[in-house]
mmCIF file with all atom_site columns, C-alpha atoms in Angstrom:
data_model
loop_
_atom_site.group_PDB
_atom_site.id
_atom_site.type_symbol
_atom_site.label_atom_id
_atom_site.label_alt_id
_atom_site.label_comp_id
_atom_site.label_asym_id
_atom_site.label_entity_id
_atom_site.label_seq_id
_atom_site.pdbx_PDB_ins_code
_atom_site.Cartn_x
_atom_site.Cartn_y
_atom_site.Cartn_z
_atom_site.occupancy
_atom_site.B_iso_or_equiv
_atom_site.pdbx_formal_charge
_atom_site.auth_seq_id
_atom_site.auth_comp_id
_atom_site.auth_asym_id
_atom_site.auth_atom_id
_atom_site.pdbx_PDB_model_num
ATOM 1   C CA . LEU A 1 1   ? -80.111 19.771  -40.151 1.00 0.00 ? 1   LEU A CA 1
ATOM 2   C CA . SER A 1 2   ? -79.181 19.715  -36.460 1.00 0.00 ? 2   SER A CA 1
ATOM 3   C CA . GLY A 1 3   ? -79.947 15.978  -36.368 1.00 0.00 ? 3   GLY A CA 1
ATOM 4   C CA . LEU A 1 4   ? -77.602 15.359  -39.300 1.00 0.00 ? 4   LEU A CA 1
ATOM 5   C CA . LEU A 1 5   ? -74.800 17.412  -37.774 1.00 0.00 ? 5   LEU A CA 1
ATOM 6   C CA . GLY A 1 6   ? -75.118 15.595  -34.473 1.00 0.00 ? 6   GLY A CA 1
ATOM 7   C CA . THR A 1 7   ? -74.975 12.203  -36.191 1.00 0.00 ? 7   THR A CA 1
ATOM 8   C CA . GLY A 1 8   ? -72.033 13.249  -38.363 1.00 0.00 ? 8   GLY A CA 1
ATOM 9   C CA . ALA A 1 9   ? -70.087 14.570  -35.385 1.00 0.00 ? 9   ALA A CA 1
ATOM 10  C CA . GLN A 1 10  ? -70.602 11.310  -33.518 1.00 0.00 ? 10  GLN A CA 1
ATOM 11  C CA . ALA A 1 11  ? -69.480 9.288   -36.533 1.00 0.00 ? 11  ALA A CA 1
ATOM 12  C CA . LEU A 1 12  ? -66.313 11.381  -36.896 1.00 0.00 ? 12  LEU A CA 1
ATOM 13  C CA . ALA A 1 13  ? -65.499 11.118  -33.193 1.00 0.00 ? 13  ALA A CA 1
ATOM 14  C CA . ALA A 1 14  ? -65.874 7.319   -33.084 1.00 0.00 ? 14  ALA A CA 1
ATOM 15  C CA . PRO A 1 15  ? -62.479 6.239   -34.546 1.00 0.00 ? 15  PRO A CA 1
ATOM 16  C CA . ALA A 1 16  ? -59.642 6.092   -32.036 1.00 0.00 ? 16  ALA A CA 1
ATOM 17  C CA . PRO A 1 17  ? -56.842 8.614   -32.543 1.00 0.00 ? 17  PRO A CA 1
ATOM 18  C CA . ALA A 1 18  ? -53.748 7.340   -34.313 1.00 0.00 ? 18  ALA A CA 1
ATOM 19  C CA . ALA A 1 19  ? -50.745 6.496   -32.134 1.00 0.00 ? 19  ALA A CA 1
ATOM 20  C CA . ALA A 1 20  ? -47.915 8.997   -32.112 1.00 0.00 ? 20  ALA A CA 1
ATOM 21  C CA . PRO A 1 21  ? -44.905 7.847   -34.201 1.00 0.00 ? 21  PRO A CA 1
ATOM 22  C CA . GLU A 1 22  ? -42.670 7.525   -31.114 1.00 0.00 ? 22  GLU A CA 1
ATOM 23  C CA . ALA A 1 23  ? -45.300 5.477   -29.288 1.00 0.00 ? 23  ALA A CA 1
ATOM 24  C CA . ALA A 1 24  ? -45.365 3.016   -32.191 1.00 0.00 ? 24  ALA A CA 1
ATOM 25  C CA . GLN A 1 25  ? -41.693 2.181   -31.636 1.00 0.00 ? 25  GLN A CA 1
ATOM 26  C CA . ALA A 1 26  ? -41.096 -0.348  -28.884 1.00 0.00 ? 26  ALA A CA 1
ATOM 27  C CA . ALA A 1 27  ? -38.763 0.589   -26.055 1.00 0.00 ? 27  ALA A CA 1
ATOM 28  C CA . HIS A 1 28  ? -35.510 -1.347  -26.157 1.00 0.00 ? 28  HIS A CA 1
ATOM 29  C CA . PRO A 1 29  ? -33.635 -2.546  -23.081 1.00 0.00 ? 29  PRO A CA 1
ATOM 30  C CA . MET A 1 30  ? -30.063 -1.354  -22.668 1.00 0.00 ? 30  MET A CA 1
ATOM 31  C CA . ALA A 1 31  ? -28.750 -4.774  -23.749 1.00 0.00 ? 31  ALA A CA 1
ATOM 32  C CA . ASP A 1 32  ? -30.152 -4.227  -27.268 1.00 0.00 ? 32  ASP A CA 1
ATOM 33  C CA . PHE A 1 33  ? -27.679 -1.360  -27.779 1.00 0.00 ? 33  PHE A CA 1
ATOM 34  C CA . LEU A 1 34  ? -24.566 -3.288  -26.686 1.00 0.00 ? 34  LEU A CA 1
ATOM 35  C CA . GLY A 1 35  ? -22.080 -4.972  -28.989 1.00 0.00 ? 35  GLY A CA 1
ATOM 36  C CA . PRO A 1 36  ? -20.417 -4.431  -32.338 1.00 0.00 ? 36  PRO A CA 1
ATOM 37  C CA . TRP A 1 37  ? -22.171 -2.477  -35.105 1.00 0.00 ? 37  TRP A CA 1
ATOM 38  C CA . SER A 1 38  ? -20.851 -2.209  -38.670 1.00 0.00 ? 38  SER A CA 1
ATOM 39  C CA . SER A 1 39  ? -21.521 -0.361  -41.896 1.00 0.00 ? 39  SER A CA 1
ATOM 40  C CA . LEU A 1 40  ? -20.452 -0.979  -45.480 1.00 0.00 ? 40  LEU A CA 1
ATOM 41  C CA . GLY A 1 41  ? -17.757 -3.484  -44.565 1.00 0.00 ? 41  GLY A CA 1
ATOM 42  C CA . LEU A 1 42  ? -15.970 -1.114  -42.155 1.00 0.00 ? 42  LEU A CA 1
ATOM 43  C CA . ALA A 1 43  ? -14.518 -2.459  -38.951 1.00 0.00 ? 43  ALA A CA 1
ATOM 44  C CA . PRO A 1 44  ? -17.315 -2.340  -36.377 1.00 0.00 ? 44  PRO A CA 1
ATOM 45  C CA . LEU A 1 45  ? -17.830 0.359   -33.813 1.00 0.00 ? 45  LEU A CA 1
ATOM 46  C CA . THR A 1 46  ? -18.532 -1.006  -30.348 1.00 0.00 ? 46  THR A CA 1
ATOM 47  C CA . ILE A 1 47  ? -20.964 -0.033  -27.612 1.00 0.00 ? 47  ILE A CA 1
ATOM 48  C CA . THR A 1 48  ? -20.167 -1.332  -24.139 1.00 0.00 ? 48  THR A CA 1
ATOM 49  C CA . ALA A 1 49  ? -21.522 -0.745  -20.652 1.00 0.00 ? 49  ALA A CA 1
ATOM 50  C CA . GLY A 1 50  ? -19.433 1.776   -18.731 1.00 0.00 ? 50  GLY A CA 1
ATOM 51  C CA . LYS A 1 51  ? -18.705 2.019   -15.043 1.00 0.00 ? 51  LYS A CA 1
ATOM 52  C CA . PRO A 1 52  ? -21.903 2.677   -13.024 1.00 0.00 ? 52  PRO A CA 1
ATOM 53  C CA . SER A 1 53  ? -22.039 6.123   -11.447 1.00 0.00 ? 53  SER A CA 1
ATOM 54  C CA . GLY A 1 54  ? -24.797 7.435   -9.203  1.00 0.00 ? 54  GLY A CA 1
ATOM 55  C CA . GLY A 1 55  ? -27.053 4.471   -9.946  1.00 0.00 ? 55  GLY A CA 1
ATOM 56  C CA . VAL A 1 56  ? -26.809 5.006   -13.715 1.00 0.00 ? 56  VAL A CA 1
ATOM 57  C CA . THR A 1 57  ? -24.780 2.821   -16.064 1.00 0.00 ? 57  THR A CA 1
ATOM 58  C CA . PRO A 1 58  ? -23.592 4.884   -19.023 1.00 0.00 ? 58  PRO A CA 1
ATOM 59  C CA . LEU A 1 59  ? -22.807 3.272   -22.344 1.00 0.00 ? 59  LEU A CA 1
ATOM 60  C CA . GLU A 1 60  ? -19.535 3.889   -24.141 1.00 0.00 ? 60  GLU A CA 1
ATOM 61  C CA . LEU A 1 61  ? -19.097 4.160   -27.895 1.00 0.00 ? 61  LEU A CA 1
ATOM 62  C CA . LYS A 1 62  ? -15.714 3.439   -29.470 1.00 0.00 ? 62  LYS A CA 1
ATOM 63  C CA . LEU A 1 63  ? -15.229 4.192   -33.167 1.00 0.00 ? 63  LEU A CA 1
ATOM 64  C CA . PRO A 1 64  ? -13.106 1.934   -35.397 1.00 0.00 ? 64  PRO A CA 1
ATOM 65  C CA . ALA A 1 65  ? -9.771  3.328   -36.639 1.00 0.00 ? 65  ALA A CA 1
ATOM 66  C CA . PRO A 1 66  ? -10.973 4.237   -40.190 1.00 0.00 ? 66  PRO A CA 1
ATOM 67  C CA . ILE A 1 67  ? -13.847 6.345   -38.824 1.00 0.00 ? 67  ILE A CA 1
ATOM 68  C CA . GLU A 1 68  ? -11.579 7.880   -36.164 1.00 0.00 ? 68  GLU A CA 1
ATOM 69  C CA . LYS A 1 69  ? -9.199  9.029   -38.908 1.00 0.00 ? 69  LYS A CA 1
ATOM 70  C CA . LEU A 1 70  ? -12.033 10.272  -41.118 1.00 0.00 ? 70  LEU A CA 1
ATOM 71  C CA . THR A 1 71  ? -13.578 12.316  -38.294 1.00 0.00 ? 71  THR A CA 1
ATOM 72  C CA . GLY A 1 72  ? -10.327 13.364  -36.568 1.00 0.00 ? 72  GLY A CA 1
ATOM 73  C CA . LEU A 1 73  ? -11.581 11.819  -33.319 1.00 0.00 ? 73  LEU A CA 1
ATOM 74  C CA . VAL A 1 74  ? -8.669  9.421   -32.805 1.00 0.00 ? 74  VAL A CA 1
ATOM 75  C CA . GLY A 1 75  ? -8.610  7.730   -29.417 1.00 0.00 ? 75  GLY A CA 1
ATOM 76  C CA . ARG A 1 76  ? -11.938 9.158   -28.244 1.00 0.00 ? 76  ARG A CA 1
ATOM 77  C CA . THR A 1 77  ? -14.553 7.141   -26.390 1.00 0.00 ? 77  THR A CA 1
ATOM 78  C CA . PHE A 1 78  ? -18.010 8.715   -26.196 1.00 0.00 ? 78  PHE A CA 1
ATOM 79  C CA . THR A 1 79  ? -20.195 8.378   -23.127 1.00 0.00 ? 79  THR A CA 1
ATOM 80  C CA . LEU A 1 80  ? -23.856 7.914   -24.022 1.00 0.00 ? 80  LEU A CA 1
ATOM 81  C CA . ARG A 1 81  ? -27.052 7.841   -21.980 1.00 0.00 ? 81  ARG A CA 1
ATOM 82  C CA . GLN A 1 82  ? -30.368 6.350   -23.021 1.00 0.00 ? 82  GLN A CA 1
ATOM 83  C CA . VAL A 1 83  ? -32.793 9.246   -23.603 1.00 0.00 ? 83  VAL A CA 1
ATOM 84  C CA . ASN A 1 84  ? -35.821 7.196   -24.667 1.00 0.00 ? 84  ASN A CA 1
ATOM 85  C CA . GLY A 1 85  ? -36.710 3.668   -25.717 1.00 0.00 ? 85  GLY A CA 1
ATOM 86  C CA . THR A 1 86  ? -34.744 3.799   -28.961 1.00 0.00 ? 86  THR A CA 1
ATOM 87  C CA . THR A 1 87  ? -32.062 6.498   -28.659 1.00 0.00 ? 87  THR A CA 1
ATOM 88  C CA . LEU A 1 88  ? -28.727 7.010   -26.931 1.00 0.00 ? 88  LEU A CA 1
ATOM 89  C CA . HIS A 1 89  ? -27.262 10.511  -26.794 1.00 0.00 ? 89  HIS A CA 1
ATOM 90  C CA . SER A 1 90  ? -23.821 11.835  -25.858 1.00 0.00 ? 90  SER A CA 1
ATOM 91  C CA . VAL A 1 91  ? -23.436 13.434  -22.439 1.00 0.00 ? 91  VAL A CA 1
ATOM 92  C CA . ASN A 1 92  ? -21.379 16.255  -23.964 1.00 0.00 ? 92  ASN A CA 1
ATOM 93  C CA . ASP A 1 93  ? -21.777 17.972  -27.310 1.00 0.00 ? 93  ASP A CA 1
ATOM 94  C CA . ASP A 1 94  ? -18.336 18.030  -28.905 1.00 0.00 ? 94  ASP A CA 1
ATOM 95  C CA . PRO A 1 95  ? -19.322 16.328  -31.120 1.00 0.00 ? 95  PRO A CA 1
ATOM 96  C CA . ASP A 1 96  ? -23.016 15.745  -30.551 1.00 0.00 ? 96  ASP A CA 1
ATOM 97  C CA . VAL A 1 97  ? -23.573 11.983  -30.937 1.00 0.00 ? 97  VAL A CA 1
ATOM 98  C CA . SER A 1 98  ? -26.848 10.087  -31.205 1.00 0.00 ? 98  SER A CA 1
ATOM 99  C CA . PHE A 1 99  ? -27.336 6.385   -31.773 1.00 0.00 ? 99  PHE A CA 1
ATOM 100 C CA . THR A 1 100 ? -30.884 5.323   -32.648 1.00 0.00 ? 100 THR A CA 1
ATOM 101 C CA . LEU A 1 101 ? -32.132 1.762   -33.001 1.00 0.00 ? 101 LEU A CA 1
ATOM 102 C CA . THR A 1 102 ? -34.386 1.429   -36.027 1.00 0.00 ? 102 THR A CA 1
ATOM 103 C CA . SER A 1 103 ? -34.893 -2.288  -35.298 1.00 0.00 ? 103 SER A CA 1
ATOM 104 C CA . GLN A 1 104 ? -33.220 -4.836  -33.046 1.00 0.00 ? 104 GLN A CA 1
ATOM 105 C CA . ASN A 1 105 ? -30.545 -5.398  -35.717 1.00 0.00 ? 105 ASN A CA 1
ATOM 106 C CA . SER A 1 106 ? -30.160 -1.964  -37.330 1.00 0.00 ? 106 SER A CA 1
ATOM 107 C CA . ALA A 1 107 ? -29.389 1.544   -36.134 1.00 0.00 ? 107 ALA A CA 1
ATOM 108 C CA . ASP A 1 108 ? -28.373 5.024   -37.235 1.00 0.00 ? 108 ASP A CA 1
ATOM 109 C CA . LEU A 1 109 ? -25.324 6.832   -35.875 1.00 0.00 ? 109 LEU A CA 1
ATOM 110 C CA . LYS A 1 110 ? -25.381 10.616  -36.213 1.00 0.00 ? 110 LYS A CA 1
ATOM 111 C CA . MET A 1 111 ? -22.502 12.875  -35.248 1.00 0.00 ? 111 MET A CA 1
ATOM 112 C CA . LYS A 1 112 ? -22.464 16.648  -35.508 1.00 0.00 ? 112 LYS A CA 1
ATOM 113 C CA . GLY A 1 113 ? -19.485 18.871  -34.723 1.00 0.00 ? 113 GLY A CA 1
ATOM 114 C CA . LYS A 1 114 ? -19.544 22.541  -33.788 1.00 0.00 ? 114 LYS A CA 1
ATOM 115 C CA . LYS A 1 115 ? -18.319 23.791  -37.186 1.00 0.00 ? 115 LYS A CA 1
ATOM 116 C CA . PRO A 1 116 ? -20.570 24.024  -40.266 1.00 0.00 ? 116 PRO A CA 1
ATOM 117 C CA . GLY A 1 117 ? -20.492 20.871  -42.369 1.00 0.00 ? 117 GLY A CA 1
ATOM 118 C CA . GLN A 1 118 ? -19.217 18.612  -39.578 1.00 0.00 ? 118 GLN A CA 1
ATOM 119 C CA . VAL A 1 119 ? -21.973 16.049  -39.931 1.00 0.00 ? 119 VAL A CA 1
ATOM 120 C CA . MET A 1 120 ? -21.900 12.275  -40.284 1.00 0.00 ? 120 MET A CA 1
ATOM 121 C CA . ASN A 1 121 ? -24.928 10.010  -40.713 1.00 0.00 ? 121 ASN A CA 1
ATOM 122 C CA . LEU A 1 122 ? -24.066 6.321   -40.778 1.00 0.00 ? 122 LEU A CA 1
ATOM 123 C CA . PRO A 1 123 ? -26.558 3.452   -41.083 1.00 0.00 ? 123 PRO A CA 1
ATOM 124 C CA . LEU A 1 124 ? -25.424 0.423   -39.067 1.00 0.00 ? 124 LEU A CA 1
ATOM 125 C CA . SER A 1 125 ? -26.291 -3.237  -38.656 1.00 0.00 ? 125 SER A CA 1
ATOM 126 C CA . ARG A 1 126 ? -25.317 -5.790  -36.037 1.00 0.00 ? 126 ARG A CA 1
ATOM 127 C CA . ALA A 1 127 ? -21.843 -7.140  -36.642 1.00 0.00 ? 127 ALA A CA 1
ATOM 128 C CA . ASP A 1 128 ? -22.149 -10.224 -34.420 1.00 0.00 ? 128 ASP A CA 1
#
């Protein structure tokens, strides 16, 4: 029996562990985030490079007028920082904004306000 257990344990240990889901996603350079992004025929939102500060270049997100009106965030520009290879996140949390690339040409925008029910999830694709 001990010979069988030893052989079985070696056979189970042989396969390499599966990669973590985040490791499977390739890291994107900052340039992949820039430009116009649209959803469902809406005017595109735009991500641009901001003014460098302290060696870091933040990205700025500007919503199109229809989404500004829908969210009540008229005239706001959101400053985002890259938190990993696929995600940008707002530097403040009113509202909390995350922009995640799901491929080089598609992304998800998520916004969450401080009040219950203030949530928006918007799938996006390149508009250029």
